XYZ file of C-alpha atoms in Angstrom:
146
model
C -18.730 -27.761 -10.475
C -16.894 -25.920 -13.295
C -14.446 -23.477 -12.225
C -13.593 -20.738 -14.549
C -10.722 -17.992 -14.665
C -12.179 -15.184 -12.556
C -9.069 -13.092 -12.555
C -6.987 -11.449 -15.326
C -3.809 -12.288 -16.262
C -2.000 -9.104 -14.870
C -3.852 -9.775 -11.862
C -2.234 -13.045 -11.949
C 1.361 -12.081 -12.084
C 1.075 -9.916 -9.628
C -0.891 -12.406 -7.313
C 2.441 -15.043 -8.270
C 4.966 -12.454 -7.957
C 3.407 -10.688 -4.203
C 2.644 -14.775 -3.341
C 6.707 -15.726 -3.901
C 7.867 -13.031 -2.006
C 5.775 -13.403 1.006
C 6.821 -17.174 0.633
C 10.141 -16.909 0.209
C 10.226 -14.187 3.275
C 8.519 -15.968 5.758
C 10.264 -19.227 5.243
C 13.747 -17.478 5.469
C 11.994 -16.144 8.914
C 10.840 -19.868 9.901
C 14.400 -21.172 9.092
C 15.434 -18.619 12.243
C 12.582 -19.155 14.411
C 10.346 -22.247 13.981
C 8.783 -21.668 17.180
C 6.777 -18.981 15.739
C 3.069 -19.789 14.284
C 2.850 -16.164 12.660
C 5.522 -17.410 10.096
C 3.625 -20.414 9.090
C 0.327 -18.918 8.679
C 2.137 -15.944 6.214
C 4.094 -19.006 4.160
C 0.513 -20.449 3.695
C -1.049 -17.395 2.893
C 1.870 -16.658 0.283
C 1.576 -20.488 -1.257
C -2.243 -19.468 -1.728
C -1.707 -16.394 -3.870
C 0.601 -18.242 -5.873
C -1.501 -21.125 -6.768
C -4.558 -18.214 -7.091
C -2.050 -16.767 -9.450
C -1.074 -20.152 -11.348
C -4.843 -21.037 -11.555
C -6.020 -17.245 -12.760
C -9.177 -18.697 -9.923
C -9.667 -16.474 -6.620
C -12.637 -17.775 -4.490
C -13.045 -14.159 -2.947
C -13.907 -12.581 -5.949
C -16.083 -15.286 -7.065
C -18.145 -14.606 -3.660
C -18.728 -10.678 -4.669
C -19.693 -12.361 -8.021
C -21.993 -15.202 -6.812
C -23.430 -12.165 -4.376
C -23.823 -9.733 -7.108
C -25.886 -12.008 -9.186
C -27.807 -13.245 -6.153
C -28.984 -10.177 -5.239
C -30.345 -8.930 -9.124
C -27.077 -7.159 -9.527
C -26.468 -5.013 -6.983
C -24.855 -7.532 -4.484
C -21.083 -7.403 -3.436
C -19.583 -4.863 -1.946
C -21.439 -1.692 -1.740
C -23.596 -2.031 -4.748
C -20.282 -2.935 -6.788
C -19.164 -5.822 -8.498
C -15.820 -7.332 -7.624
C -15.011 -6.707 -10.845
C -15.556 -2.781 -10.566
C -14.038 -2.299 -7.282
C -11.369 -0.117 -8.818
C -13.440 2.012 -11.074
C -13.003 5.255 -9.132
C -15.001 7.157 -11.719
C -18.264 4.976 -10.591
C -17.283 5.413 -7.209
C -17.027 9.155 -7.517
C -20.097 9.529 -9.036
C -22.379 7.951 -6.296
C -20.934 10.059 -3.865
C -22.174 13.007 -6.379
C -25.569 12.173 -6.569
C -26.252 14.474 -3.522
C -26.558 18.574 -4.515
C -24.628 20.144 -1.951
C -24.402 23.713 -3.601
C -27.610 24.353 -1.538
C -25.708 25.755 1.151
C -23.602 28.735 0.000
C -24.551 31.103 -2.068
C -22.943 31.404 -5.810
C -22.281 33.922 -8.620
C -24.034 32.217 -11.665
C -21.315 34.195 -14.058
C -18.372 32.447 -12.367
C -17.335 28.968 -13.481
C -16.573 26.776 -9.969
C -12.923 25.510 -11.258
C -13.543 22.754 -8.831
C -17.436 21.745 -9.775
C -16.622 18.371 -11.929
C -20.552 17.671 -12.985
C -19.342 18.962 -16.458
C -16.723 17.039 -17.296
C -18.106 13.596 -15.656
C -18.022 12.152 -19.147
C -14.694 12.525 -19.651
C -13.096 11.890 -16.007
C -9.792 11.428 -15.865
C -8.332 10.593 -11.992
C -5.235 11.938 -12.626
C -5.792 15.422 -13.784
C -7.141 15.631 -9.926
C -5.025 17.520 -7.517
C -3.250 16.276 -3.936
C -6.322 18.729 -2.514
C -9.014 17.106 -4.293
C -8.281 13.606 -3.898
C -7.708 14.113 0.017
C -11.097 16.036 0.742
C -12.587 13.253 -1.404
C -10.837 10.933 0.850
C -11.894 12.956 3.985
C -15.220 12.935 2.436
C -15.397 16.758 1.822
C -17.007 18.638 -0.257
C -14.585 21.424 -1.979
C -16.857 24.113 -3.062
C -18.069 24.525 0.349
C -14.494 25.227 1.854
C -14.177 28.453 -0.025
């Protein structure tokens, strides 16, 4: 079996840098209590990122892979490659395949400053606003608040 770099070499730092400092925590907590399992199992957990890190190889995300391709590409997690998990914009635009301007009625000669089906070309997450980003979170629509 041939095992190829899965993750990204930012990825990879950060996997080495997050996997040291759980490491070098819970050994400095061992060296107090070595009665306590808890400590082991983080120190392992931390050695693991690190040598994930040092090997640019994660076997987690080469599961979402293996199940992506398994399934004629729409395997993983939620229909989304491992790969895409943080690719808001796709993300955003499942949840607006459903109309829900159905419910309230409109004026046609008033542009919604909040209706983003215009400009879902050229999204940009952080032109959002603290309001928009939590009823997204809450799973809100905003037009029908008003």
């Amino acid at each position: 079996m041939k095992v190829s770099s899965n993750i990204g070499i930012i990825n990879a730092l950060i996997r080495i840098t997050v996997g040291f400092t759980i490491l070098a925590w819970s050994t400095s907590k061992l060296a107090r209590r070595p009665w306590r399992d808890s400590y082991l199992v983080m120190a392992v957990i931390g050695a693991m990122k690190v040598g994930e890190g040092i090997l640019r190889y994660c076997p987690v995300t080469a599961l979402f892979e293996k199940g992506a391709e398994g399934n004629g590409g729409s395997g993983g997690f939620a229909g989304f490659k491992a790969k895409d998990m943080m690719n808001f914009k796709d993300m955003l635009k499942s949840d607006k395949s459903t109309d829900h301007k159905d419910h309230h009625p409109t004026n046609e000669h008033k542009q919604d400053p909040l209706d983003n089906t215009k400009k879902e070309s050229n999204f940009n997450p952080e032109e959002l606003t603290n309001k928009e980003v939590q009823a997204a979170l809450n799973g809100d629509n905003i037009g029908d608040k008003g």
